[in-house]
Amino acid sequence: MRFLIGHLLALAAVGSAAAQSVTLSGRMGERALLVINGTPRTVTVGTTQQGVKLVSVGAQDAVVEIDGKRVTLALGAPVNLGGAGGEASGTRIVMSAGPGGHFVSGGQINGKQVQFLVDTGATSIALGKAEADRIGLDYKSGERGYANTANGQVLVYRTLLNTVRLGDVTVHNVEAVVGPEGMPYVLLGNSFLTRFQMKRENDILTLERR
């Protein structure tokens, strides 16, 4: 029997072996599902894959070690290890479908952690007011408009996100819409997705930077 906690987010990095991009994307018993520079690896505590050693694994996090440095990985949040900090410069994102066939991953908007849900039917990135306030988004200075919902027309704000990051990929100046309704995820719509060539094979979705 196999079970995963969380959703698989695979990311690819362009860089040397000393600069690793690592994501904890799930757990299978006492093993962790790590995505290291775009390659999913099932790692047992105490073993090393691609220079990344798994020290311990919990329900929602794991501790890894690379080049003698220990880092705690939160579920779904990518971390760059062993290299200089700064903006992500990768070109490829790989995701695996989670429960219900949805593609969900941790990421960042303007440097703040969020949870994305891929939505090819959404014109732009969409998030609720509460989430926009939480990450400090200055959306009220954006253009006001109206959107049709199941509850009728609602006031929305159109704004521009400075940066959107998934894994080791950063995209600048991405259009977004902020609405009043609460949303469990930030919808990753076409204002982000059209920057990529999309390819789906079974439960794997690959986004390749254009």
PDB file of N, CA and C in Angstrom, residues 2-77:
ATOM      1  N   ARG A   2       0.500   2.174  -0.784  1.00  0.00           N
ATOM      2  CA  ARG A   2       1.265   3.406  -0.861  1.00  0.00           C
ATOM      3  C   ARG A   2       0.336   4.579  -0.627  1.00  0.00           C
ATOM      4  N   PHE A   3       0.812   5.537   0.169  1.00  0.00           N
ATOM      5  CA  PHE A   3       0.013   6.747   0.320  1.00  0.00           C
ATOM      6  C   PHE A   3       0.931   7.955   0.354  1.00  0.00           C
ATOM      7  N   LEU A   4       0.414   9.052  -0.135  1.00  0.00           N
ATOM      8  CA  LEU A   4       1.175  10.293  -0.177  1.00  0.00           C
ATOM      9  C   LEU A   4       0.464  11.330   0.673  1.00  0.00           C
ATOM     10  N   ILE A   5       1.219  12.080   1.408  1.00  0.00           N
ATOM     11  CA  ILE A   5       0.695  13.242   2.110  1.00  0.00           C
ATOM     12  C   ILE A   5       1.148  14.445   1.327  1.00  0.00           C
ATOM     13  N   GLY A   6       0.203  15.133   0.747  1.00  0.00           N
ATOM     14  CA  GLY A   6       0.547  16.297  -0.053  1.00  0.00           C
ATOM     15  C   GLY A   6       0.519  15.941  -1.526  1.00  0.00           C
ATOM     16  N   HIS A   7       1.066  16.797  -2.327  1.00  0.00           N
ATOM     17  CA  HIS A   7       1.034  16.669  -3.771  1.00  0.00           C
ATOM     18  C   HIS A   7       2.448  16.781  -4.300  1.00  0.00           C
ATOM     19  N   LEU A   8       2.702  16.057  -5.396  1.00  0.00           N
ATOM     20  CA  LEU A   8       4.036  16.057  -5.977  1.00  0.00           C
ATOM     21  C   LEU A   8       4.279  17.333  -6.747  1.00  0.00           C
ATOM     22  N   LEU A   9       5.314  18.036  -6.350  1.00  0.00           N
ATOM     23  CA  LEU A   9       5.778  19.194  -7.120  1.00  0.00           C
ATOM     24  C   LEU A   9       7.205  18.917  -7.518  1.00  0.00           C
ATOM     25  N   ALA A  10       7.458  18.773  -8.776  1.00  0.00           N
ATOM     26  CA  ALA A  10       8.817  18.542  -9.246  1.00  0.00           C
ATOM     27  C   ALA A  10       9.320  19.799  -9.905  1.00  0.00           C
ATOM     28  N   LEU A  11      10.573  20.133  -9.664  1.00  0.00           N
ATOM     29  CA  LEU A  11      11.139  21.342 -10.218  1.00  0.00           C
ATOM     30  C   LEU A  11      12.508  21.053 -10.784  1.00  0.00           C
ATOM     31  N   ALA A  12      12.853  21.763 -11.851  1.00  0.00           N
ATOM     32  CA  ALA A  12      14.163  21.589 -12.461  1.00  0.00           C
ATOM     33  C   ALA A  12      14.947  22.862 -12.308  1.00  0.00           C
ATOM     34  N   ALA A  13      16.238  22.726 -12.054  1.00  0.00           N
ATOM     35  CA  ALA A  13      17.096  23.884 -11.864  1.00  0.00           C
ATOM     36  C   ALA A  13      18.188  23.865 -12.905  1.00  0.00           C
ATOM     37  N   VAL A  14      18.660  25.054 -13.291  1.00  0.00           N
ATOM     38  CA  VAL A  14      19.806  25.182 -14.152  1.00  0.00           C
ATOM     39  C   VAL A  14      20.945  25.652 -13.277  1.00  0.00           C
ATOM     40  N   GLY A  15      21.915  24.796 -13.033  1.00  0.00           N
ATOM     41  CA  GLY A  15      22.991  25.177 -12.129  1.00  0.00           C
ATOM     42  C   GLY A  15      23.892  24.004 -11.889  1.00  0.00           C
ATOM     43  N   SER A  16      24.890  24.201 -11.023  1.00  0.00           N
ATOM     44  CA  SER A  16      25.851  23.168 -10.722  1.00  0.00           C
ATOM     45  C   SER A  16      25.290  22.231  -9.676  1.00  0.00           C
ATOM     46  N   ALA A  17      25.977  21.108  -9.477  1.00  0.00           N
ATOM     47  CA  ALA A  17      25.546  20.142  -8.490  1.00  0.00           C
ATOM     48  C   ALA A  17      25.618  20.696  -7.095  1.00  0.00           C
ATOM     49  N   ALA A  18      26.416  21.729  -6.886  1.00  0.00           N
ATOM     50  CA  ALA A  18      26.572  22.312  -5.553  1.00  0.00           C
ATOM     51  C   ALA A  18      25.391  23.180  -5.180  1.00  0.00           C
ATOM     52  N   ALA A  19      24.585  23.556  -6.149  1.00  0.00           N
ATOM     53  CA  ALA A  19      23.424  24.403  -5.872  1.00  0.00           C
ATOM     54  C   ALA A  19      22.173  23.585  -6.140  1.00  0.00           C
ATOM     55  N   GLN A  20      21.652  22.934  -5.091  1.00  0.00           N
ATOM     56  CA  GLN A  20      20.547  22.014  -5.225  1.00  0.00           C
ATOM     57  C   GLN A  20      19.218  22.706  -4.935  1.00  0.00           C
ATOM     58  N   SER A  21      18.214  22.374  -5.745  1.00  0.00           N
ATOM     59  CA  SER A  21      16.844  22.777  -5.458  1.00  0.00           C
ATOM     60  C   SER A  21      16.107  21.542  -4.966  1.00  0.00           C
ATOM     61  N   VAL A  22      15.511  21.622  -3.783  1.00  0.00           N
ATOM     62  CA  VAL A  22      14.893  20.462  -3.152  1.00  0.00           C
ATOM     63  C   VAL A  22      13.495  20.828  -2.669  1.00  0.00           C
ATOM     64  N   THR A  23      12.540  19.931  -2.928  1.00  0.00           N
ATOM     65  CA  THR A  23      11.178  20.096  -2.443  1.00  0.00           C
ATOM     66  C   THR A  23      10.731  18.802  -1.766  1.00  0.00           C
ATOM     67  N   LEU A  24      10.146  18.928  -0.577  1.00  0.00           N
ATOM     68  CA  LEU A  24       9.475  17.797   0.054  1.00  0.00           C
ATOM     69  C   LEU A  24       8.061  17.758  -0.499  1.00  0.00           C
ATOM     70  N   SER A  25       7.749  16.717  -1.268  1.00  0.00           N
ATOM     71  CA  SER A  25       6.434  16.676  -1.902  1.00  0.00           C
ATOM     72  C   SER A  25       5.520  15.603  -1.341  1.00  0.00           C
ATOM     73  N   GLY A  26       6.026  14.750  -0.462  1.00  0.00           N
ATOM     74  CA  GLY A  26       5.164  13.748   0.125  1.00  0.00           C
ATOM     75  C   GLY A  26       5.924  12.823   1.047  1.00  0.00           C
ATOM     76  N   ARG A  27       5.190  11.902   1.640  1.00  0.00           N
ATOM     77  CA  ARG A  27       5.759  10.939   2.589  1.00  0.00           C
ATOM     78  C   ARG A  27       5.117   9.589   2.368  1.00  0.00           C
ATOM     79  N   MET A  28       5.929   8.571   2.392  1.00  0.00           N
ATOM     80  CA  MET A  28       5.438   7.211   2.260  1.00  0.00           C
ATOM     81  C   MET A  28       6.020   6.404   3.416  1.00  0.00           C
ATOM     82  N   GLY A  29       5.254   6.283   4.476  1.00  0.00           N
ATOM     83  CA  GLY A  29       5.754   5.605   5.668  1.00  0.00           C
ATOM     84  C   GLY A  29       6.939   6.355   6.256  1.00  0.00           C
ATOM     85  N   GLU A  30       8.075   5.661   6.362  1.00  0.00           N
ATOM     86  CA  GLU A  30       9.281   6.274   6.907  1.00  0.00           C
ATOM     87  C   GLU A  30      10.178   6.860   5.819  1.00  0.00           C
ATOM     88  N   ARG A  31       9.670   6.934   4.621  1.00  0.00           N
ATOM     89  CA  ARG A  31      10.439   7.490   3.513  1.00  0.00           C
ATOM     90  C   ARG A  31       9.844   8.824   3.073  1.00  0.00           C
ATOM     91  N   ALA A  32      10.690   9.684   2.516  1.00  0.00           N
ATOM     92  CA  ALA A  32      10.242  10.986   2.018  1.00  0.00           C
ATOM     93  C   ALA A  32      10.330  11.002   0.509  1.00  0.00           C
ATOM     94  N   LEU A  33       9.362  11.654  -0.121  1.00  0.00           N
ATOM     95  CA  LEU A  33       9.411  11.883  -1.553  1.00  0.00           C
ATOM     96  C   LEU A  33      10.002  13.275  -1.769  1.00  0.00           C
ATOM     97  N   LEU A  34      11.255  13.310  -2.206  1.00  0.00           N
ATOM     98  CA  LEU A  34      11.954  14.559  -2.465  1.00  0.00           C
ATOM     99  C   LEU A  34      12.073  14.772  -3.965  1.00  0.00           C
ATOM    100  N   VAL A  35      11.972  16.023  -4.385  1.00  0.00           N
ATOM    101  CA  VAL A  35      12.222  16.371  -5.776  1.00  0.00           C
ATOM    102  C   VAL A  35      13.500  17.196  -5.794  1.00  0.00           C
ATOM    103  N   ILE A  36      14.545  16.624  -6.390  1.00  0.00           N
ATOM    104  CA  ILE A  36      15.876  17.224  -6.364  1.00  0.00           C
ATOM    105  C   ILE A  36      16.251  17.628  -7.779  1.00  0.00           C
ATOM    106  N   ASN A  37      16.339  18.936  -8.013  1.00  0.00           N
ATOM    107  CA  ASN A  37      16.666  19.453  -9.342  1.00  0.00           C
ATOM    108  C   ASN A  37      15.803  18.816 -10.434  1.00  0.00           C
ATOM    109  N   GLY A  38      14.523  18.675 -10.137  1.00  0.00           N
ATOM    110  CA  GLY A  38      13.575  18.210 -11.138  1.00  0.00           C
ATOM    111  C   GLY A  38      13.347  16.720 -11.177  1.00  0.00           C
ATOM    112  N   THR A  39      14.067  15.956 -10.354  1.00  0.00           N
ATOM    113  CA  THR A  39      13.932  14.501 -10.375  1.00  0.00           C
ATOM    114  C   THR A  39      13.311  14.006  -9.085  1.00  0.00           C
ATOM    115  N   PRO A  40      12.140  13.343  -9.145  1.00  0.00           N
ATOM    116  CA  PRO A  40      11.542  12.782  -7.935  1.00  0.00           C
ATOM    117  C   PRO A  40      12.377  11.615  -7.410  1.00  0.00           C
ATOM    118  N   ARG A  41      12.622  11.598  -6.102  1.00  0.00           N
ATOM    119  CA  ARG A  41      13.390  10.533  -5.466  1.00  0.00           C
ATOM    120  C   ARG A  41      12.680  10.104  -4.187  1.00  0.00           C
ATOM    121  N   THR A  42      12.553   8.792  -4.002  1.00  0.00           N
ATOM    122  CA  THR A  42      12.055   8.261  -2.745  1.00  0.00           C
ATOM    123  C   THR A  42      13.257   7.943  -1.877  1.00  0.00           C
ATOM    124  N   VAL A  43      13.383   8.648  -0.743  1.00  0.00           N
ATOM    125  CA  VAL A  43      14.608   8.599   0.056  1.00  0.00           C
ATOM    126  C   VAL A  43      14.291   8.087   1.455  1.00  0.00           C
ATOM    127  N   THR A  44      15.089   7.136   1.920  1.00  0.00           N
ATOM    128  CA  THR A  44      14.970   6.593   3.270  1.00  0.00           C
ATOM    129  C   THR A  44      15.868   7.384   4.211  1.00  0.00           C
ATOM    130  N   VAL A  45      15.420   7.560   5.453  1.00  0.00           N
ATOM    131  CA  VAL A  45      16.215   8.293   6.443  1.00  0.00           C
ATOM    132  C   VAL A  45      17.616   7.681   6.529  1.00  0.00           C
ATOM    133  N   GLY A  46      18.621   8.568   6.480  1.00  0.00           N
ATOM    134  CA  GLY A  46      20.009   8.135   6.570  1.00  0.00           C
ATOM    135  C   GLY A  46      20.682   7.906   5.236  1.00  0.00           C
ATOM    136  N   THR A  47      19.908   7.897   4.149  1.00  0.00           N
ATOM    137  CA  THR A  47      20.496   7.680   2.829  1.00  0.00           C
ATOM    138  C   THR A  47      20.625   8.998   2.080  1.00  0.00           C
ATOM    139  N   THR A  48      21.427   8.963   1.019  1.00  0.00           N
ATOM    140  CA  THR A  48      21.734  10.170   0.245  1.00  0.00           C
ATOM    141  C   THR A  48      21.381   9.955  -1.216  1.00  0.00           C
ATOM    142  N   GLN A  49      20.724  10.948  -1.806  1.00  0.00           N
ATOM    143  CA  GLN A  49      20.397  10.943  -3.231  1.00  0.00           C
ATOM    144  C   GLN A  49      20.847  12.264  -3.827  1.00  0.00           C
ATOM    145  N   GLN A  50      21.639  12.206  -4.890  1.00  0.00           N
ATOM    146  CA  GLN A  50      22.119  13.397  -5.594  1.00  0.00           C
ATOM    147  C   GLN A  50      22.738  14.416  -4.636  1.00  0.00           C
ATOM    148  N   GLY A  51      23.459  13.930  -3.644  1.00  0.00           N
ATOM    149  CA  GLY A  51      24.143  14.807  -2.710  1.00  0.00           C
ATOM    150  C   GLY A  51      23.277  15.336  -1.586  1.00  0.00           C
ATOM    151  N   VAL A  52      22.002  14.912  -1.533  1.00  0.00           N
ATOM    152  CA  VAL A  52      21.082  15.358  -0.486  1.00  0.00           C
ATOM    153  C   VAL A  52      20.806  14.185   0.459  1.00  0.00           C
ATOM    154  N   LYS A  53      21.127  14.354   1.722  1.00  0.00           N
ATOM    155  CA  LYS A  53      20.919  13.306   2.727  1.00  0.00           C
ATOM    156  C   LYS A  53      19.653  13.602   3.517  1.00  0.00           C
ATOM    157  N   LEU A  54      18.804  12.585   3.658  1.00  0.00           N
ATOM    158  CA  LEU A  54      17.596  12.727   4.461  1.00  0.00           C
ATOM    159  C   LEU A  54      17.931  12.387   5.908  1.00  0.00           C
ATOM    160  N   VAL A  55      17.785  13.378   6.786  1.00  0.00           N
ATOM    161  CA  VAL A  55      18.117  13.203   8.199  1.00  0.00           C
ATOM    162  C   VAL A  55      16.912  12.680   8.976  1.00  0.00           C
ATOM    163  N   SER A  56      15.755  13.258   8.743  1.00  0.00           N
ATOM    164  CA  SER A  56      14.537  12.823   9.425  1.00  0.00           C
ATOM    165  C   SER A  56      13.335  13.260   8.609  1.00  0.00           C
ATOM    166  N   VAL A  57      12.184  12.607   8.869  1.00  0.00           N
ATOM    167  CA  VAL A  57      10.964  12.953   8.155  1.00  0.00           C
ATOM    168  C   VAL A  57       9.796  12.935   9.128  1.00  0.00           C
ATOM    169  N   GLY A  58       8.945  13.973   9.044  1.00  0.00           N
ATOM    170  CA  GLY A  58       7.748  14.072   9.867  1.00  0.00           C
ATOM    171  C   GLY A  58       6.520  14.101   8.992  1.00  0.00           C
ATOM    172  N   ALA A  59       5.386  14.367   9.602  1.00  0.00           N
ATOM    173  CA  ALA A  59       4.129  14.374   8.865  1.00  0.00           C
ATOM    174  C   ALA A  59       4.055  15.520   7.863  1.00  0.00           C
ATOM    175  N   GLN A  60       4.617  16.677   8.207  1.00  0.00           N
ATOM    176  CA  GLN A  60       4.508  17.861   7.364  1.00  0.00           C
ATOM    177  C   GLN A  60       5.849  18.485   7.030  1.00  0.00           C
ATOM    178  N   ASP A  61       6.951  17.870   7.440  1.00  0.00           N
ATOM    179  CA  ASP A  61       8.257  18.439   7.123  1.00  0.00           C
ATOM    180  C   ASP A  61       9.320  17.353   7.133  1.00  0.00           C
ATOM    181  N   ALA A  62      10.514  17.724   6.729  1.00  0.00           N
ATOM    182  CA  ALA A  62      11.649  16.805   6.733  1.00  0.00           C
ATOM    183  C   ALA A  62      12.917  17.627   6.901  1.00  0.00           C
ATOM    184  N   VAL A  63      13.945  17.003   7.446  1.00  0.00           N
ATOM    185  CA  VAL A  63      15.252  17.640   7.590  1.00  0.00           C
ATOM    186  C   VAL A  63      16.221  16.966   6.629  1.00  0.00           C
ATOM    187  N   VAL A  64      16.884  17.770   5.802  1.00  0.00           N
ATOM    188  CA  VAL A  64      17.874  17.246   4.867  1.00  0.00           C
ATOM    189  C   VAL A  64      19.209  17.924   5.115  1.00  0.00           C
ATOM    190  N   GLU A  65      20.255  17.308   4.600  1.00  0.00           N
ATOM    191  CA  GLU A  65      21.604  17.855   4.755  1.00  0.00           C
ATOM    192  C   GLU A  65      22.324  17.819   3.416  1.00  0.00           C
ATOM    193  N   ILE A  66      22.961  18.923   3.065  1.00  0.00           N
ATOM    194  CA  ILE A  66      23.768  18.992   1.862  1.00  0.00           C
ATOM    195  C   ILE A  66      24.993  19.846   2.154  1.00  0.00           C
ATOM    196  N   ASP A  67      26.147  19.339   1.808  1.00  0.00           N
ATOM    197  CA  ASP A  67      27.416  20.022   2.081  1.00  0.00           C
ATOM    198  C   ASP A  67      27.550  20.403   3.548  1.00  0.00           C
ATOM    199  N   GLY A  68      27.047  19.529   4.432  1.00  0.00           N
ATOM    200  CA  GLY A  68      27.166  19.763   5.868  1.00  0.00           C
ATOM    201  C   GLY A  68      26.147  20.723   6.440  1.00  0.00           C
ATOM    202  N   LYS A  69      25.260  21.248   5.613  1.00  0.00           N
ATOM    203  CA  LYS A  69      24.254  22.213   6.067  1.00  0.00           C
ATOM    204  C   LYS A  69      22.910  21.527   6.188  1.00  0.00           C
ATOM    205  N   ARG A  70      22.257  21.671   7.354  1.00  0.00           N
ATOM    206  CA  ARG A  70      20.944  21.071   7.571  1.00  0.00           C
ATOM    207  C   ARG A  70      19.832  22.115   7.393  1.00  0.00           C
ATOM    208  N   VAL A  71      18.794  21.692   6.717  1.00  0.00           N
ATOM    209  CA  VAL A  71      17.670  22.583   6.437  1.00  0.00           C
ATOM    210  C   VAL A  71      16.374  21.802   6.628  1.00  0.00           C
ATOM    211  N   THR A  72      15.383  22.461   7.222  1.00  0.00           N
ATOM    212  CA  THR A  72      14.058  21.870   7.369  1.00  0.00           C
ATOM    213  C   THR A  72      13.206  22.253   6.170  1.00  0.00           C
ATOM    214  N   LEU A  73      12.648  21.247   5.506  1.00  0.00           N
ATOM    215  CA  LEU A  73      11.788  21.461   4.348  1.00  0.00           C
ATOM    216  C   LEU A  73      10.331  21.370   4.767  1.00  0.00           C
ATOM    217  N   ALA A  74       9.567  22.411   4.498  1.00  0.00           N
ATOM    218  CA  ALA A  74       8.120  22.345   4.702  1.00  0.00           C
ATOM    219  C   ALA A  74       7.486  21.690   3.482  1.00  0.00           C
ATOM    220  N   LEU A  75       6.394  20.980   3.694  1.00  0.00           N
ATOM    221  CA  LEU A  75       5.734  20.259   2.620  1.00  0.00           C
ATOM    222  C   LEU A  75       5.338  21.205   1.493  1.00  0.00           C
ATOM    223  N   GLY A  76       5.837  20.946   0.285  1.00  0.00           N
ATOM    224  CA  GLY A  76       5.460  21.703  -0.897  1.00  0.00           C
ATOM    225  C   GLY A  76       6.212  22.985  -1.134  1.00  0.00           C
ATOM    226  N   ALA A  77       7.112  23.377  -0.210  1.00  0.00           N
ATOM    227  CA  ALA A  77       7.831  24.645  -0.350  1.00  0.00           C
ATOM    228  C   ALA A  77       9.258  24.377  -0.827  1.00  0.00           C
TER     229      ALA A  77
END
